[in-house]
Each structure stands twice: as structure tokens, then as C-alpha cells.
């Protein structure tokens, strides 16, 4: 018994201090706020108890609700596209294409790059004058992006960031789908062939239903990722949260997603509000994960 | 006859797949290519949409890399050193405590063992941002601001890593441990001489995943370092550099190369371990 505790104690100690305790501490902080008189060196020690004031202030703040809406739009742009694109790539590579391994590595490569650094590179690719995408649209006779930019106007900023992140992330989803595809016995496809199923029928009636657990897994992890998204926005909006526009009477920055808003609260020393916001987001994550499992996870036989 | 028709169909299918995959691959690799080409361009040419030099013109140069490495106010060579220390330090510590913990949870008995493990697994579902404010408060309280310790220790308890090692060690036969006990090996030497050698591939996988993750951990390294810190890592250094010289794209991309290209090389040589870890992670659900 002593040795069991001996071996797990280093991990459990670090986890207790930096993972378990923080959950409780976060709840405690969410009921408090920093005061004007707080000493800079002891900001957390001198916070004042304010009850549910932080939560109340957040849910009545249009800027907070906009950040939730922006995250929702971003997640809708990002997650279905990434899942569909990675499934499509996986299906194409799964046909035992020569060069399979090289393709697999090349598509996977950007997944391990630093998100922040990739974001900065995209700032260059999205340059309205000298970037390749503006050039492409110009040659197609569309100069809207040359005039308005990609990440410099409230309309295209979220789709542009989502596009960059789809390209970065789809290789990872592809690998997961390839693994799942390899686990499907060949005999199932042969049986479908014998029954005279068309390729389309095979895809929608056999392959996709069998991949449902993997699709669900990617939807849920993608959602948690969207709620935590920060670095790509920090890089691509030049740390400003994107172009401003008016939302229900408040000026909001169009790319101020929840992760970015939370960072701003933190950066401006609203530690109580930041903690409260992280709990509201946890609530959203749990609800959406539950809805996903409820509707996508039905008759989960695989 | 039938097989020949089949082969024909298959060849046509492959041709179509190539025609689709190659352009997509080009777009996927565009940021990497653009970064390298911009980093190689001479000062002032970073925002020009052309890649072929005029006659007699020196459009390409290696100067940006040198100038970025030796910049007195943004010493990239130090940022790289700091990132290496943080990423490999965190990798080593994570592997050590996850292997010890994995062994303890897999093969040892103690009260509430399974409840404790279950609780840790549940924590994995909590979005990371919940931890940020308290982790920052604790790190500040411990006096770990602007230190390597502050960047390494708070993220070392990698629950996914613990899970990975526990699953692996659990399927090692108990008879190996019993045989070592009969030979008179103590607990510590069983761990080092039996468990560790048999877990090396998983340990390498976990080390690499942690290394790459921490090499790119921008947000945490940004908040535990004040702007005047000597421990600033590569992504944080790059973000300050961007704030200062936002128009010098050639030098900024040279800085970006120092972040991206080592990861490319690492992945190229250690692909097998990466795939193994990802597959183990994806299939667990």
C-alpha cells in the first residue's frame, strides 16, 4: 500500500494543486471581485465578496452575449467543415492510393504547428494587396476583398479565421477517420457490394453510420476547442479582437469570441468576472455535449 | 477480363483522387511555403506578390535569419533556448510523473485508488480556460512568475498521459513483476528495471506530444511572463516582435521559421510515435 501511494503521489500532488484545487478556487473567485484599493502584489488575497454579482453583470452585458454568439458562429463555420473535409480526405486516401503515407503525413503536418505563429502567417496570406487570396479573387474579377480585406471587416473575419483553422486541423481528423475506417471489416463492404449497393448508398448507409462514434467524438472535442479558441484570434486580429461594429447599442469587436473575451477580462484584472465566465461556458459546453450525445449518439452500436 | 476492367476503374479512381488531393495539399501547405519564401526575401520585398527576381536583382537573402538571431532587443537565440528548456523540461517531468502514476494506478493497491483515477479522468472534460485564472493565482503566490518552473510544473499533470501509461502498464504480465521480486529486486528497481524499459515507446510518444504542445503553448507563457522577463519563449517573443516591427514581414517570417521548421523536422523523424499516440487518444472514446 505504501508503494502504491508512493508511485502515484507526484502526479496526484501536481494534479491536486494545479487542476483539482483550481476548480474549487475558480468557483470561489467567481463570487468575488478585485477592488480599487487592492495592492498589486496581493490581488487575490484582498478580493471582496460580491455574491452572484459577477454572473448577473455578465448575463446582462451585450458584449458577453456577443462573444457567445460569435463563438457559436465560429463553431458552426469550423466544426462541420472540418469534420466533413477530414472524412472526405480519409475516404479518398482509404482507397489504397499509392503515396498514401506521404499524403497522410503532409496533411497532418500543419496540425502540430504553433497556432499563434500560423495565425501570423495567415495575416500575410490575407493581406488585401499582396496576399495570394486577394490576388485570386482579383483575377476572378472580385475586388471586394482588396477594398475591405479579409480580417479587417466584420463580415468576413470569422469565416476567414475558420477557413485557416480548417486547413490546419483537418489532417488530424483525417488520421482519426483513417484509423476508424481501418477498423471496419472489409466483409461489410463486400456484403454491400453483393447486395448491389451503389457507391453513394455504401457511403451513406454503411460507412457514415459506422463512423458515427468518431464523428460525435470530433464534434464534441471541436466544440471544446472552439470554446477555448484564443491564439488564432489574438494573432489574426492583431491582438485587438477584430473590427468593431454596433450590437444592440453596444460597440463590440466582431471577432471577440468567448476565449478572447475571457482573456481580456483577465488581462484587465477582472479576475472574478473571468472565473464566473468560465463557469457559464462550462455550462454551455455540458449542455451542447449532452445534446450531441442525445441526438447523434442514438443507437450507438459500434 | 473482369480483373482488367476492375483495374481500369481503380486507375481512373486514383487519377481523380490525385487531381483533387494535390491542389488541396498545395493550399494546406501554402502557409509553410509562404513563410519560408517571405523569410528569404530581401528587406522591403516581403509584401510583394512576385517570386522571380528581375535581371541582376538580389530578391533573396539569408540576412533576415542572422539579423533576427542577433537583434539586441529581441534576442531570438535566447527565445529558442527558453522554449527548448520549457518544452523538454515539461516533457521530461510529464513522462516521469505519468509513468510513475500509471504504474501505481495499474499495478498497486491502495484505498480509493479507482475512485481517485475516475475523478482525474472526469477532470479531463473540463474546458482548459477554467484553470487559467486560479493557476495564475497559485503560480504568482508561489513566486513562480518569470521562471521556468512556473511555465513547466503547472502543466505537467497531463491526465491523458496518465491514462495512456496506465493502459499500457496494465497489460504487462504480473509474472514479470513477481519474477523480479523473487530475484530480490526492491520496489524502485522493479520500476526502473522492469516497467520503464517495457514502456519506452509510449514514454517517447508522450514526451513528443508534450514537447510539441509546450513549444506552442502561447497563452500560458504569455501570462506567466512579464514583458521584461528573461525567460520569454519563442511564441511570446514573436508576439512582442510583431507589436514592434509589424511592417518588417521578412524578419517576422524568419522568426516564425524558428518555431515551425524544428517541428517539421521532429515530425519527419518521429512520425511513428506521433501516430501511435494520436490513434491511442482517438480510439479511447
Coordinates of N, CA and C in Angstrom, one line a residue, chain A residues 159-261:
Chain A
X159 N -15.4 33.9 -41.0 CA -15.2 32.8 -42.0 C -13.7 32.7 -42.4
X160 N -13.0 33.8 -42.4 CA -11.6 33.8 -42.8 C -10.8 33.0 -41.8
X161 N -11.0 33.3 -40.5 CA -10.2 32.6 -39.5 C -10.6 31.1 -39.5
X162 N -11.9 30.9 -39.6 CA -12.3 29.5 -39.6 C -11.7 28.7 -40.8
X163 N -11.6 29.3 -42.0 CA -11.0 28.7 -43.1 C -9.6 28.3 -42.8
X164 N -8.8 29.2 -42.3 CA -7.4 28.9 -41.9 C -7.3 27.8 -41.0
X165 N -8.2 27.7 -40.0 CA -8.2 26.7 -39.0 C -8.7 25.3 -39.5
X166 N -9.6 25.3 -40.5 CA -10.0 24.1 -41.1 C -8.8 23.5 -41.8
X167 N -8.0 24.3 -42.6 CA -6.9 23.7 -43.3 C -5.8 23.2 -42.3
X168 N -5.7 23.9 -41.1 CA -4.7 23.4 -40.2 C -5.1 22.1 -39.5
X169 N -6.4 22.0 -39.2 CA -6.9 20.9 -38.3 C -7.4 19.7 -39.0
X170 N -7.7 19.8 -40.4 CA -8.4 18.6 -41.0 C -7.5 17.4 -41.1
X171 N -6.2 17.6 -41.1 CA -5.3 16.4 -41.2 C -5.4 15.5 -40.0
X172 N -5.6 16.2 -38.8 CA -5.8 15.4 -37.6 C -7.0 14.6 -37.6
X173 N -8.2 15.2 -38.0 CA -9.4 14.5 -38.1 C -9.3 13.4 -39.1
X174 N -8.6 13.6 -40.2 CA -8.4 12.6 -41.2 C -7.7 11.3 -40.7
X175 N -6.7 11.6 -39.8 CA -6.0 10.4 -39.2 C -6.9 9.6 -38.4
X176 N -7.8 10.3 -37.6 CA -8.7 9.6 -36.7 C -9.7 8.8 -37.6
X177 N -10.2 9.4 -38.7 CA -11.1 8.7 -39.5 C -10.5 7.5 -40.2
X178 N -9.2 7.7 -40.6 CA -8.5 6.6 -41.3 C -8.4 5.4 -40.3
X179 N -8.1 5.7 -39.1 CA -8.0 4.6 -38.1 C -9.3 3.9 -37.9
X180 N -10.4 4.7 -37.8 CA -11.7 4.1 -37.7 C -12.1 3.3 -38.9
X181 N -11.7 3.8 -40.1 CA -12.1 3.1 -41.3 C -11.3 1.7 -41.4
X182 N -10.1 1.8 -40.9 CA -9.3 0.5 -40.9 C -9.9 -0.5 -40.0
X183 N -10.7 -0.1 -39.0 CA -11.2 -1.0 -38.1 C -12.5 -1.6 -38.6
X184 N -13.1 -1.1 -39.7 CA -14.3 -1.7 -40.2 C -13.9 -2.9 -41.1
X185 N -14.5 -4.0 -40.8 CA -14.1 -5.2 -41.5 C -14.5 -5.1 -43.0
X186 N -13.6 -5.5 -43.9 CA -13.8 -5.5 -45.3 C -15.0 -6.2 -45.7
X187 N -15.4 -7.3 -45.0 CA -16.6 -8.1 -45.3 C -17.9 -7.3 -45.4
X188 N -18.0 -6.3 -44.5 CA -19.2 -5.5 -44.5 C -19.4 -4.8 -45.9
X189 N -18.3 -4.2 -46.5 CA -18.4 -3.6 -47.8 C -18.6 -4.6 -48.9
X190 N -18.0 -5.8 -48.7 CA -18.3 -6.8 -49.7 C -19.7 -7.3 -49.7
X191 N -20.3 -7.4 -48.5 CA -21.7 -7.7 -48.4 C -22.6 -6.7 -49.1
X192 N -22.2 -5.4 -48.9 CA -23.0 -4.3 -49.5 C -22.9 -4.4 -51.1
X193 N -21.6 -4.8 -51.5 CA -21.4 -5.0 -53.0 C -22.3 -6.0 -53.5
X194 N -22.4 -7.2 -52.8 CA -23.2 -8.3 -53.3 C -24.7 -7.9 -53.3
X195 N -25.1 -7.1 -52.4 CA -26.5 -6.6 -52.4 C -26.7 -5.6 -53.4
X196 N -25.7 -5.2 -54.2 CA -25.8 -4.3 -55.3 C -26.0 -2.8 -54.9
X197 N -25.3 -2.5 -53.8 CA -25.4 -1.1 -53.3 C -24.5 -0.2 -54.2
X198 N -25.0 1.0 -54.5 CA -24.2 2.0 -55.3 C -23.2 2.6 -54.3
X199 N -22.1 3.2 -54.9 CA -21.1 3.8 -54.0 C -21.7 4.8 -53.1
X200 N -22.7 5.6 -53.6 CA -23.4 6.6 -52.7 C -24.1 5.9 -51.6
X201 N -24.9 4.8 -51.9 CA -25.6 4.1 -50.9 C -24.6 3.6 -49.8
X202 N -23.5 3.0 -50.3 CA -22.5 2.5 -49.4 C -22.0 3.5 -48.4
X203 N -21.8 4.7 -49.0 CA -21.2 5.8 -48.2 C -22.3 6.2 -47.1
X204 N -23.5 6.5 -47.5 CA -24.5 7.0 -46.5 C -25.1 5.9 -45.7
X205 N -25.2 4.7 -46.2 CA -25.9 3.7 -45.4 C -25.0 2.8 -44.6
X206 N -23.7 2.7 -45.1 CA -22.8 1.8 -44.4 C -21.7 2.6 -43.7
X207 N -20.9 3.3 -44.4 CA -19.7 3.9 -43.9 C -20.0 4.9 -42.8
X208 N -20.9 5.9 -43.2 CA -21.1 7.0 -42.2 C -21.8 6.5 -40.9
X209 N -22.8 5.7 -41.0 CA -23.4 5.2 -39.7 C -22.3 4.5 -38.9
X210 N -21.4 3.7 -39.5 CA -20.4 3.0 -38.7 C -19.4 4.0 -38.1
X211 N -19.2 5.1 -38.8 CA -18.2 6.1 -38.2 C -18.9 7.1 -37.2
X212 N -20.2 6.9 -36.9 CA -20.8 7.8 -36.1 C -20.1 8.1 -34.7
X213 N -19.6 7.1 -34.0 CA -19.0 7.5 -32.8 C -17.8 8.4 -33.0
X214 N -17.0 8.2 -34.1 CA -15.9 9.1 -34.4 C -16.3 10.5 -34.7
X215 N -17.4 10.6 -35.5 CA -18.0 11.9 -35.9 C -18.4 12.6 -34.6
X216 N -19.1 11.9 -33.7 CA -19.5 12.5 -32.5 C -18.3 13.0 -31.6
X217 N -17.3 12.1 -31.5 CA -16.1 12.5 -30.8 C -15.5 13.8 -31.3
X218 N -15.4 13.9 -32.6 CA -14.8 15.1 -33.2 C -15.7 16.3 -33.0
X219 N -17.0 16.1 -33.1 CA -17.9 17.3 -32.8 C -17.7 17.8 -31.4
X220 N -17.6 16.9 -30.4 CA -17.5 17.3 -29.0 C -16.1 17.9 -28.8
X221 N -15.1 17.3 -29.2 CA -13.7 17.9 -29.0 C -13.6 19.2 -29.8
X222 N -14.2 19.3 -30.9 CA -14.2 20.5 -31.7 C -14.9 21.6 -31.0
X223 N -16.0 21.3 -30.3 CA -16.7 22.3 -29.6 C -15.9 22.8 -28.4
X224 N -15.3 21.9 -27.6 CA -14.4 22.3 -26.5 C -13.3 23.2 -27.1
X225 N -12.8 22.8 -28.2 CA -11.7 23.6 -28.9 C -12.2 25.0 -29.2
X226 N -13.4 25.1 -29.8 CA -13.9 26.5 -30.1 C -14.1 27.3 -28.9
X227 N -14.6 26.7 -27.8 CA -14.8 27.5 -26.6 C -13.5 28.0 -26.0
X228 N -12.4 27.2 -26.3 CA -11.1 27.6 -25.8 C -10.3 28.4 -26.8
X229 N -10.8 28.6 -28.0 CA -10.0 29.3 -29.0 C -9.6 30.6 -28.6
X230 N -8.3 30.9 -28.7 CA -7.8 32.2 -28.4 C -6.6 32.7 -29.3
X231 N -5.6 31.8 -29.4 CA -4.4 32.3 -30.0 C -4.6 32.7 -31.5
X232 N -5.4 32.0 -32.2 CA -5.7 32.3 -33.6 C -6.3 33.7 -33.8
X233 N -7.2 34.0 -32.8 CA -7.8 35.3 -32.8 C -6.9 36.4 -32.4
X234 N -6.0 36.1 -31.4 CA -5.0 37.1 -31.0 C -4.1 37.4 -32.1
X235 N -3.7 36.4 -32.9 CA -2.8 36.6 -34.0 C -3.4 37.3 -35.2
X236 N -4.6 36.8 -35.6 CA -5.2 37.3 -36.8 C -5.9 38.7 -36.7
X237 N -6.3 39.1 -35.5 CA -6.9 40.4 -35.3 C -6.0 41.4 -34.7
X238 N -4.7 41.1 -34.9 CA -3.6 42.0 -34.4 C -3.9 42.3 -32.9
X239 N -4.3 41.3 -32.1 CA -4.5 41.4 -30.7 C -5.6 42.3 -30.3
X240 N -6.4 42.8 -31.3 CA -7.5 43.8 -31.0 C -8.9 43.2 -30.9
X241 N -9.1 42.0 -31.3 CA -10.4 41.4 -31.3 C -11.3 41.7 -32.5
X242 N -10.6 42.3 -33.5 CA -11.3 42.4 -34.8 C -12.0 43.7 -34.9
X243 N -12.5 44.0 -36.2 CA -13.1 45.3 -36.4 C -14.4 45.5 -35.6
X244 N -14.7 46.7 -35.2 CA -15.8 47.0 -34.3 C -17.0 47.3 -35.1
X245 N -18.2 46.9 -34.5 CA -19.5 47.4 -35.0 C -20.5 47.4 -33.9
X246 N -21.7 47.9 -34.2 CA -22.7 48.1 -33.1 C -23.6 46.9 -33.0
X247 N -23.7 46.4 -31.7 CA -24.6 45.3 -31.5 C -25.5 45.6 -30.3
X248 N -26.8 45.7 -30.6 CA -27.8 46.1 -29.6 C -27.3 47.3 -28.7
X249 N -26.8 48.3 -29.4 CA -26.5 49.6 -28.7 C -25.1 49.6 -28.1
X250 N -24.4 48.4 -28.1 CA -23.0 48.4 -27.6 C -22.1 48.2 -28.8
X251 N -20.9 48.8 -28.6 CA -19.9 48.6 -29.6 C -19.1 47.3 -29.3
X252 N -19.1 46.4 -30.2 CA -18.4 45.1 -30.0 C -17.4 44.9 -31.1
X253 N -16.4 44.1 -30.7 CA -15.4 43.7 -31.8 C -15.9 42.4 -32.3
X254 N -15.9 42.3 -33.7 CA -16.6 41.2 -34.3 C -15.9 39.9 -34.1
X255 N -14.6 39.8 -33.8 CA -14.0 38.5 -33.6 C -13.7 38.3 -32.1
X256 N -14.5 38.9 -31.2 CA -14.2 38.8 -29.8 C -15.0 37.5 -29.4
X257 N -14.5 36.4 -29.6 CA -15.1 35.1 -29.2 C -14.9 34.9 -27.7
X258 N -15.6 33.9 -27.2 CA -15.6 33.8 -25.7 C -14.2 33.7 -25.1
X259 N -13.3 32.9 -25.8 CA -12.0 32.7 -25.2 C -11.2 34.0 -25.2
X260 N -11.4 34.8 -26.2 CA -10.8 36.1 -26.3 C -11.3 37.1 -25.3
X261 N -12.7 37.1 -25.1 CA -13.3 38.0 -24.1 C -12.8 37.6 -22.7

